[in-house]
Coordinates of C-alpha atoms and ligand atoms in Angstrom, one line a residue:
M1 CA -23.1 12.0 -21.0
G2 CA -22.1 14.1 -23.9
D3 CA -18.6 15.5 -24.6
T4 CA -19.1 18.6 -22.5
A5 CA -20.8 19.6 -19.3
K6 CA -22.7 22.9 -18.9
F7 CA -22.4 25.1 -15.8
I8 CA -24.7 28.1 -15.3
V9 CA -23.0 30.4 -12.7
E10 CA -25.1 33.5 -11.8
G11 CA -26.7 33.3 -15.2
K12 CA -23.5 32.9 -17.2
E13 CA -23.4 29.6 -19.1
V14 CA -20.0 27.9 -19.7
E15 CA -19.0 24.5 -21.1
S16 CA -16.4 22.2 -19.6
P17 CA -14.9 19.2 -21.5
I18 CA -15.7 15.7 -20.3
L19 CA -12.6 13.5 -20.2
K20 CA -12.8 9.7 -20.6
G21 CA -10.5 7.2 -19.0
S22 CA -9.9 3.7 -20.3
V23 CA -12.5 2.5 -17.8
G24 CA -14.5 4.0 -14.9
P25 CA -16.5 7.2 -14.5
D26 CA -16.1 10.2 -16.9
V27 CA -14.4 13.2 -15.5
I28 CA -15.5 16.8 -16.0
D29 CA -12.5 19.0 -16.6
I30 CA -13.1 22.2 -14.6
R31 CA -9.6 23.6 -14.8
K32 CA -10.8 26.7 -16.6
L33 CA -14.0 27.1 -14.6
Y34 CA -12.6 29.8 -12.2
A35 CA -11.2 31.8 -15.1
Q36 CA -14.5 31.6 -16.9
T37 CA -16.9 32.2 -14.0
G38 CA -15.0 33.5 -11.0
A39 CA -16.3 30.5 -9.0
F40 CA -14.5 27.7 -7.3
T41 CA -15.9 24.2 -6.8
Y42 CA -16.3 22.8 -3.3
D43 CA -15.5 19.2 -2.4
P44 CA -14.0 18.6 1.0
G45 CA -12.9 14.9 1.3
F46 CA -12.6 14.7 -2.5
T47 CA -15.7 12.6 -2.8
S48 CA -16.4 13.7 -6.4
T49 CA -13.0 15.0 -7.4
A50 CA -10.3 13.3 -9.5
S51 CA -7.1 14.9 -8.3
C52 CA -4.8 13.5 -11.1
E53 CA -4.5 11.3 -14.2
S54 CA -3.1 7.9 -13.4
A55 CA -2.4 4.6 -15.2
L56 CA -1.4 2.6 -12.2
T57 CA -4.4 1.2 -10.3
Y58 CA -8.1 1.0 -11.0
I59 CA -10.8 0.3 -8.4
D60 CA -14.5 -0.4 -9.1
G61 CA -15.9 -0.2 -5.6
D62 CA -19.4 -1.4 -6.7
E63 CA -18.1 -4.5 -8.3
G64 CA -15.3 -5.2 -5.8
V65 CA -12.6 -4.9 -8.5
L66 CA -9.0 -3.9 -7.9
L67 CA -6.5 -3.9 -10.8
H68 CA -2.8 -3.0 -10.9
R69 CA -1.8 -2.0 -14.4
G70 CA -4.9 -4.0 -15.5
Y71 CA -4.2 -7.2 -13.6
P72 CA -6.7 -8.3 -10.9
I73 CA -5.4 -8.3 -7.4
G74 CA -6.6 -11.9 -6.9
Q75 CA -4.5 -13.2 -9.8
L76 CA -1.5 -11.2 -8.6
A77 CA -1.8 -12.5 -5.0
E78 CA -2.2 -16.1 -6.2
N79 CA 0.4 -16.3 -8.9
S80 CA 2.8 -13.4 -8.6
S81 CA 5.4 -12.2 -6.0
F82 CA 5.9 -8.8 -4.3
M83 CA 9.1 -8.1 -6.3
E84 CA 7.2 -8.8 -9.5
V85 CA 4.3 -6.5 -8.4
C86 CA 6.8 -3.8 -7.5
Y87 CA 8.3 -4.0 -11.0
L88 CA 4.8 -3.9 -12.6
L89 CA 3.8 -0.8 -10.6
L90 CA 7.0 1.0 -11.4
N91 CA 7.4 0.0 -15.0
G92 CA 3.9 -0.6 -16.3
E93 CA 4.4 -4.2 -17.6
L94 CA 5.2 -7.6 -16.0
P95 CA 8.9 -8.3 -16.2
S96 CA 10.6 -11.1 -18.3
A97 CA 12.4 -13.7 -16.2
A98 CA 15.7 -11.8 -16.8
E99 CA 14.2 -8.4 -15.9
L100 CA 12.7 -9.8 -12.7
D101 CA 16.0 -11.4 -11.8
G102 CA 17.9 -8.1 -12.5
F103 CA 15.3 -6.1 -10.5
T104 CA 15.3 -8.5 -7.5
R105 CA 19.1 -8.4 -7.5
T106 CA 19.1 -4.6 -7.5
I107 CA 16.6 -4.4 -4.6
T108 CA 18.6 -7.0 -2.7
R109 CA 21.8 -5.1 -3.1
H110 CA 20.3 -1.9 -1.7
T111 CA 18.9 -3.4 1.6
M112 CA 21.6 -2.2 3.9
V113 CA 21.3 1.2 5.4
H114 CA 24.1 3.7 6.0
E115 CA 25.8 2.7 9.3
Q116 CA 25.3 6.3 10.6
L117 CA 21.5 5.7 10.3
S118 CA 21.8 3.2 13.2
S119 CA 23.0 5.9 15.5
F120 CA 20.1 8.0 14.5
F121 CA 17.7 5.4 16.1
K122 CA 19.4 5.9 19.4
G123 CA 18.0 9.4 19.7
F124 CA 14.5 7.9 20.1
R125 CA 13.0 6.8 23.4
R126 CA 12.8 3.0 23.7
D127 CA 9.0 3.2 24.1
A128 CA 8.5 5.3 21.0
H129 CA 5.7 4.1 18.7
P130 CA 7.4 2.4 15.7
M131 CA 5.4 4.7 13.3
A132 CA 7.0 7.7 15.0
I133 CA 10.4 6.2 14.3
M134 CA 9.4 5.4 10.7
V135 CA 8.3 9.0 10.0
G136 CA 11.6 10.4 11.4
V137 CA 14.0 7.8 9.9
V138 CA 12.5 7.7 6.4
G139 CA 12.5 11.5 6.3
A140 CA 16.1 11.4 7.4
L141 CA 17.1 9.2 4.4
S142 CA 17.3 12.4 2.3
A143 CA 20.2 13.5 4.5
F144 CA 21.9 10.1 4.0
Y145 CA 21.3 9.6 0.3
H146 CA 21.7 13.2 -1.0
D147 CA 23.1 11.8 -4.3
S148 CA 19.7 10.5 -5.4
T149 CA 17.6 13.5 -4.6
D150 CA 17.8 15.3 -8.0
I151 CA 14.2 14.7 -9.0
S152 CA 14.7 16.1 -12.6
D153 CA 17.0 13.2 -13.4
P154 CA 15.1 9.9 -14.3
V155 CA 18.1 7.8 -13.4
Q156 CA 18.3 9.3 -9.9
R157 CA 14.6 8.9 -9.5
R158 CA 14.9 5.2 -10.3
I159 CA 17.8 4.8 -7.8
S160 CA 15.8 6.6 -5.1
A161 CA 12.8 4.3 -5.8
H162 CA 15.0 1.2 -5.5
R163 CA 16.6 2.6 -2.3
L164 CA 13.2 3.2 -0.7
I165 CA 11.7 -0.2 -1.6
A166 CA 14.9 -2.0 -0.5
K167 CA 15.6 -0.1 2.7
I168 CA 12.1 0.2 4.2
P169 CA 12.0 -3.4 5.5
T170 CA 15.4 -2.9 7.1
I171 CA 14.2 0.3 8.8
A172 CA 10.9 -1.3 9.8
A173 CA 12.7 -4.2 11.4
M174 CA 15.1 -1.8 13.1
A175 CA 12.2 0.2 14.5
Y176 CA 10.9 -3.1 16.0
K177 CA 14.3 -4.2 17.3
Y178 CA 14.9 -0.9 19.0
S179 CA 11.5 -1.0 20.8
V180 CA 12.2 -4.5 22.2
G181 CA 15.8 -3.7 23.1
Q182 CA 17.4 -6.3 20.8
P183 CA 20.4 -5.7 18.5
F184 CA 19.7 -4.8 14.9
V185 CA 20.0 -7.7 12.5
Y186 CA 21.8 -6.9 9.2
P187 CA 20.1 -8.0 5.9
D188 CA 21.0 -11.4 4.5
N189 CA 21.1 -11.2 0.7
K190 CA 20.6 -14.9 0.3
L191 CA 17.0 -14.5 1.5
S192 CA 13.9 -13.3 -0.3
Y193 CA 12.5 -9.8 0.3
A194 CA 9.8 -11.2 2.8
G195 CA 12.2 -13.8 4.3
N196 CA 14.8 -11.2 4.9
F197 CA 12.3 -8.9 6.6
L198 CA 11.1 -11.8 8.9
R199 CA 14.7 -12.6 9.8
M200 CA 15.7 -9.0 10.5
T201 CA 12.5 -8.7 12.7
F202 CA 12.5 -12.0 14.6
G203 CA 16.1 -13.2 14.3
V204 CA 18.7 -12.8 17.0
P205 CA 22.5 -13.1 16.6
A206 CA 22.6 -15.9 19.2
E207 CA 20.5 -18.3 17.0
E208 CA 20.1 -19.3 13.4
Y209 CA 16.8 -18.0 12.2
E210 CA 14.7 -20.5 10.1
V211 CA 12.3 -18.8 7.6
V212 CA 9.1 -20.8 7.6
P213 CA 8.1 -21.0 3.8
A214 CA 4.4 -20.7 4.4
V215 CA 4.9 -17.6 6.6
E216 CA 7.3 -16.1 4.1
K217 CA 4.7 -16.7 1.3
A218 CA 1.9 -15.1 3.5
M219 CA 4.1 -12.1 4.3
D220 CA 4.8 -11.7 0.6
R221 CA 1.1 -11.9 -0.2
I222 CA 0.2 -9.3 2.5
F223 CA 2.8 -7.0 0.9
I224 CA 1.1 -7.5 -2.5
L225 CA -2.3 -6.8 -1.1
H226 CA -1.2 -3.5 0.3
A227 CA 1.1 -2.4 -2.5
D228 CA -1.1 0.3 -4.0
H229 CA -4.6 1.5 -3.8
E230 CA -5.2 4.4 -6.2
Q231 CA -5.5 8.0 -4.8
N232 CA -6.1 7.1 -1.1
A233 CA -5.2 9.7 1.6
S234 CA -1.5 8.8 2.1
T235 CA -0.8 8.5 -1.6
S236 CA -2.5 11.9 -2.2
T237 CA -0.3 13.2 0.6
V238 CA 2.8 11.9 -1.2
R239 CA 1.7 13.5 -4.5
L240 CA 0.9 16.8 -2.8
A241 CA 4.2 16.9 -1.0
G242 CA 6.0 16.0 -4.2
S243 CA 4.2 18.6 -6.3
S244 CA 6.4 21.3 -4.8
G245 CA 9.5 19.5 -6.0
A246 CA 10.3 17.9 -2.6
N247 CA 12.6 14.8 -2.7
P248 CA 11.0 11.3 -2.7
F249 CA 12.3 10.4 0.8
A250 CA 10.6 13.5 2.3
C251 CA 7.4 12.8 0.4
V252 CA 7.3 9.1 1.5
A253 CA 7.8 10.3 5.1
A254 CA 4.7 12.5 4.6
G255 CA 2.8 9.5 3.3
I256 CA 3.8 7.5 6.4
A257 CA 2.6 10.3 8.7
C258 CA -0.8 10.3 7.0
L259 CA -1.1 6.5 7.0
W260 CA -0.6 6.5 10.8
G261 CA -4.1 7.8 11.4
P262 CA -6.7 5.4 12.7
A263 CA -9.1 6.1 9.8
H264 CA -6.5 4.9 7.3
G265 CA -3.8 2.5 8.3
G266 CA -4.7 1.9 11.9
A267 CA -8.0 0.0 11.4
N268 CA -6.5 -3.6 11.5
E269 CA -5.3 -2.9 15.0
A270 CA -8.7 -1.7 16.0
C271 CA -10.3 -4.8 14.4
L272 CA -8.1 -7.2 16.3
N273 CA -8.9 -5.4 19.6
M274 CA -12.6 -5.6 18.7
L275 CA -12.4 -9.4 18.1
R276 CA -10.6 -9.8 21.4
E277 CA -13.4 -7.8 23.1
I278 CA -16.1 -10.0 21.5
G279 CA -14.1 -13.1 22.5
T280 CA -16.5 -16.0 21.7
P281 CA -19.1 -16.5 19.0
D282 CA -22.0 -16.5 21.5
K283 CA -21.4 -12.7 22.2
I284 CA -21.6 -11.8 18.5
P285 CA -25.4 -11.0 18.4
H286 CA -24.9 -8.5 21.2
Y287 CA -22.2 -6.7 19.2
I288 CA -24.2 -6.8 16.0
E289 CA -27.1 -5.1 17.8
R290 CA -24.7 -2.5 19.1
A291 CA -23.2 -1.8 15.7
K292 CA -26.8 -1.2 14.4
D293 CA -27.8 1.1 17.2
K294 CA -27.6 4.7 16.1
N295 CA -27.1 5.9 19.7
D296 CA -24.1 3.6 20.2
P297 CA -20.8 4.8 18.7
F298 CA -19.6 1.1 18.3
R299 CA -18.9 0.1 14.7
L300 CA -17.9 -3.3 13.4
M301 CA -14.2 -2.6 12.7
G302 CA -13.0 -4.2 9.5
F303 CA -16.4 -3.7 7.9
G304 CA -17.4 -1.1 5.3
H305 CA -15.2 1.0 3.0
R306 CA -15.4 4.4 1.4
V307 CA -14.9 3.0 -2.1
Y308 CA -15.9 -0.7 -1.9
K309 CA -19.7 -1.2 -1.7
N310 CA -19.1 -4.9 -2.3
R311 CA -16.6 -7.4 -0.8
D312 CA -13.1 -5.9 -0.7
P313 CA -11.3 -8.4 -3.1
R314 CA -8.3 -8.2 -0.7
A315 CA -10.4 -9.6 2.2
T316 CA -11.0 -12.8 0.2
V317 CA -7.3 -13.4 -0.2
M318 CA -6.6 -12.5 3.4
Q319 CA -9.2 -15.0 4.7
K320 CA -7.5 -17.8 2.7
T321 CA -4.1 -16.7 4.0
V322 CA -5.2 -17.0 7.6
R323 CA -5.8 -20.7 7.2
E324 CA -2.4 -21.2 5.5
V325 CA -0.5 -19.4 8.3
F326 CA -2.4 -21.2 11.0
D327 CA -1.7 -24.6 9.4
A328 CA 2.0 -23.8 8.9
L329 CA 2.4 -22.5 12.5
N330 CA 0.0 -25.0 14.0
V331 CA -1.9 -22.2 15.6
Q332 CA -5.5 -22.6 16.8
D333 CA -6.7 -19.0 17.5
P334 CA -10.4 -19.1 18.5
L335 CA -10.5 -15.4 17.3
F336 CA -10.5 -16.8 13.7
E337 CA -13.6 -18.8 14.4
T338 CA -15.2 -15.7 16.0
A339 CA -14.3 -13.6 12.9
L340 CA -15.7 -16.2 10.4
R341 CA -18.9 -16.4 12.4
L342 CA -19.2 -12.6 12.7
E343 CA -18.7 -12.3 9.0
E344 CA -21.4 -14.9 8.3
I345 CA -23.9 -13.3 10.7
A346 CA -23.3 -9.7 9.5
L347 CA -23.5 -10.7 5.8
N348 CA -27.0 -12.1 6.4
D349 CA -28.3 -9.2 8.5
P350 CA -30.6 -6.7 6.6
Y351 CA -28.7 -3.7 8.1
F352 CA -25.4 -4.7 6.6
I353 CA -27.0 -5.9 3.3
E354 CA -28.9 -2.6 2.9
K355 CA -25.8 -0.4 3.7
K356 CA -23.5 -2.6 1.5
L357 CA -21.1 -3.2 4.4
F358 CA -18.7 -6.0 3.6
P359 CA -15.4 -7.2 5.2
N360 CA -12.5 -5.0 4.2
V361 CA -8.8 -5.9 3.9
D362 CA -8.3 -5.2 7.6
F363 CA -10.9 -7.7 8.9
Y364 CA -8.5 -10.7 8.7
S365 CA -5.0 -9.1 8.5
G366 CA -4.7 -8.4 12.2
I367 CA -5.3 -12.1 13.0
I368 CA -2.6 -13.2 10.6
L369 CA 0.0 -10.6 11.7
S370 CA -0.6 -11.5 15.3
A371 CA -0.2 -15.2 14.6
I372 CA 3.1 -14.5 12.9
G373 CA 4.2 -12.7 16.1
F374 CA 3.9 -9.0 15.3
P375 CA 2.7 -6.7 18.1
T376 CA -0.2 -4.5 17.1
T377 CA 2.0 -1.4 17.0
M378 CA 3.8 -2.9 14.0
F379 CA 0.6 -3.5 12.0
T380 CA 0.7 0.0 10.4
V381 CA 4.4 -0.2 9.9
L382 CA 3.9 -3.3 7.7
F383 CA 1.3 -1.4 5.8
A384 CA 3.8 1.4 5.2
L385 CA 6.5 -1.0 4.2
A386 CA 4.2 -2.5 1.5
R387 CA 2.7 0.8 0.3
T388 CA 6.1 2.4 -0.3
V389 CA 6.2 1.0 -3.8
G390 CA 2.8 2.5 -4.5
W391 CA 3.9 5.8 -3.1
V392 CA 7.1 6.0 -5.2
A393 CA 5.4 4.7 -8.4
Q394 CA 2.7 7.4 -8.0
W395 CA 5.2 10.1 -7.1
N396 CA 7.3 9.2 -10.2
E397 CA 4.2 9.2 -12.4
M398 CA 3.3 12.7 -11.2
I399 CA 6.8 14.0 -11.8
E400 CA 6.7 12.6 -15.4
D401 CA 3.3 14.1 -16.1
P402 CA 3.7 17.3 -18.2
S403 CA 0.4 18.8 -16.9
Q404 CA 1.6 18.5 -13.3
K405 CA 1.5 21.7 -11.2
I406 CA 2.0 22.4 -7.6
G407 CA -1.0 21.2 -5.7
R408 CA -2.7 24.4 -4.4
P409 CA -6.4 24.0 -3.4
R410 CA -8.6 27.0 -2.8
Q411 CA -11.2 27.5 -0.1
L412 CA -14.6 28.7 0.8
Y413 CA -13.6 31.6 3.1
T414 CA -16.0 32.2 6.1
G415 CA -13.8 34.3 8.3
P416 CA -14.1 38.1 9.0
T417 CA -14.1 40.5 6.1
Q418 CA -11.4 43.3 6.0
R419 CA -11.4 45.4 9.2
D420 CA -9.0 48.0 10.6
Y421 CA -6.4 47.2 13.3
V422 CA -7.3 48.5 16.8
P423 CA -4.4 49.4 19.1
V424 CA -4.4 47.2 22.3
G425 CA -5.3 50.1 24.6
Q426 CA -8.5 50.8 22.7
R427 CA -9.9 47.2 22.7
Ligands
ACO501 N1 -20.4 -0.9 11.4 C1 -21.7 -0.4 11.5 N2 -22.2 0.5 10.7 C2 -21.5 1.0 9.8 C3 -20.1 0.6 9.6 C4 -19.6 -0.4 10.4 N3 -18.4 -0.8 10.3 N4 -19.6 1.3 8.5 C5 -20.5 2.1 8.1 N5 -21.7 2.0 8.8 C6 -23.0 2.6 8.6 C7 -22.9 4.1 9.1 O1 -23.4 4.2 10.4 C8 -23.8 4.8 8.1 O2 -25.1 4.6 8.4 P1 -26.2 5.7 8.1 O3 -26.3 5.9 6.6 O4 -27.5 5.1 8.7 O5 -25.7 7.0 8.8 C9 -23.6 4.0 6.8 O6 -23.1 2.7 7.1 C10 -22.5 4.7 5.9 O7 -21.3 4.9 6.6 P2 -20.3 6.1 6.5 O8 -19.4 6.2 7.7 O9 -21.1 7.3 6.0 O10 -19.4 5.6 5.2 P3 -18.0 6.1 4.8 O11 -17.8 5.7 3.4 O12 -17.8 7.5 5.1 O13 -17.0 5.3 5.8 C11 -15.6 3.6 6.8 C12 -16.3 4.2 5.5 C13 -14.9 4.8 7.5 C14 -14.5 2.6 6.4 C15 -16.7 3.0 7.7 O14 -17.3 1.9 7.0 C16 -16.1 2.5 9.0 O15 -16.0 3.3 9.9 N6 -15.7 1.2 9.1 C17 -15.0 0.6 10.2 C18 -13.6 1.0 10.2 C19 -12.7 0.3 9.2 O16 -12.8 -1.0 9.1 N7 -11.9 1.0 8.5 C20 -10.9 0.4 7.5 C21 -11.2 0.8 6.1 S1 -10.2 -0.1 5.0 C22 -8.7 0.7 5.0 O17 -8.6 1.8 5.4 C23 -7.5 0.0 4.5

């Protein structure tokens, strides 16, 4: 590709610059196209459109690559910690030991929520879906932490980012506790981010809660795997909400609402249900045939991805983590054997090979979360918890971008053209 792209619109030729990123496809800059030609571009679902410039996360879906600030997800999941990944996403570089220590301390000291927020929970029905509670309570944070909603002040933006990352596990655990009718458990600052969350979720005041190190590590790794994923639907929602100048708590609540949808955050729940339905490995061929049948709506959940046309690098780490959690908890879930066999059979089937359908991050995550003790309704909440850092980092990057404008797409209008109003008696 040269440095410009040519468009011929109704005989008029115009040139648009081609922008180059550090890696990945070139981008045709069409910002002046409407002014030059009077035409819009049309791309519902953004399949060919870059909505922003970003230096956070890079995905090469054909090669199965996911990098945060340049670092491969496999290396981060193996060697890093969620706190370190949060620092990396927010600040652009890995922290020194002192910086990591300071950041972890800051996050730990922000884990408590305003006591009045506890009363807010009581307005929900006990059987409310925890994601419904998350949307409401996270949005309500802007009412409780008004002092950090001045988005033009970088210091306040940093404080609100820290508050969101620190308080989201407390709120997620409270949403769970409320649904099972148990008392809220206050954070314990002696524990790690993941350990604290496990204790707030599964601990009860009557007993000392022992954090199992392997489960704590697995939880931390699951958070790392979900921390950011470029301009996905919920992140784009956060950016769009933020483009009007809305405060970060309101924007993250919008992201949570988008994540709730089954095409986005809800797939691991669907995958676990599918594995339960399949049950034993001998039933797999029947379900593989169903997945391949064009007249059957059944799909192999946890397989395929809009961007990855190769193995989702997060799925590889997830599969390894299942074994670690099972060993630590001495669990023998036959669903894991079914999942392994299903993966093997599907990956050798010409249908899945041709269509480049590989296991995605959701294929194994439900099995792990269920073994740890989470009900399926909490799966998407855990995703939201981990993705909060990605949302705030992307939101902050957008606010700092001098070319940022309010997000205002246009449309291909197909409704009636102008007509005159007819009084009701004459219709
Ligand atoms: N099982 C069987 N066939 C499939 C599957 C599947 N899981 N996924 C895609 N296909 C087939 C489609 O039928 C289609 O076939 P065709 O070309 O003959 O019509 C072809 O592969 C392409 O599929 P599309 O749906 O067009 O691909 P798209 O990129 O739009 O969809 C999606 C990606 C939604 C993830 C899809 O693969 C799917 O439904 N997978 C199952 C749900 C799932 O696991 N979602 C989690 C995604 S990861 C995440 O959100 C964190």
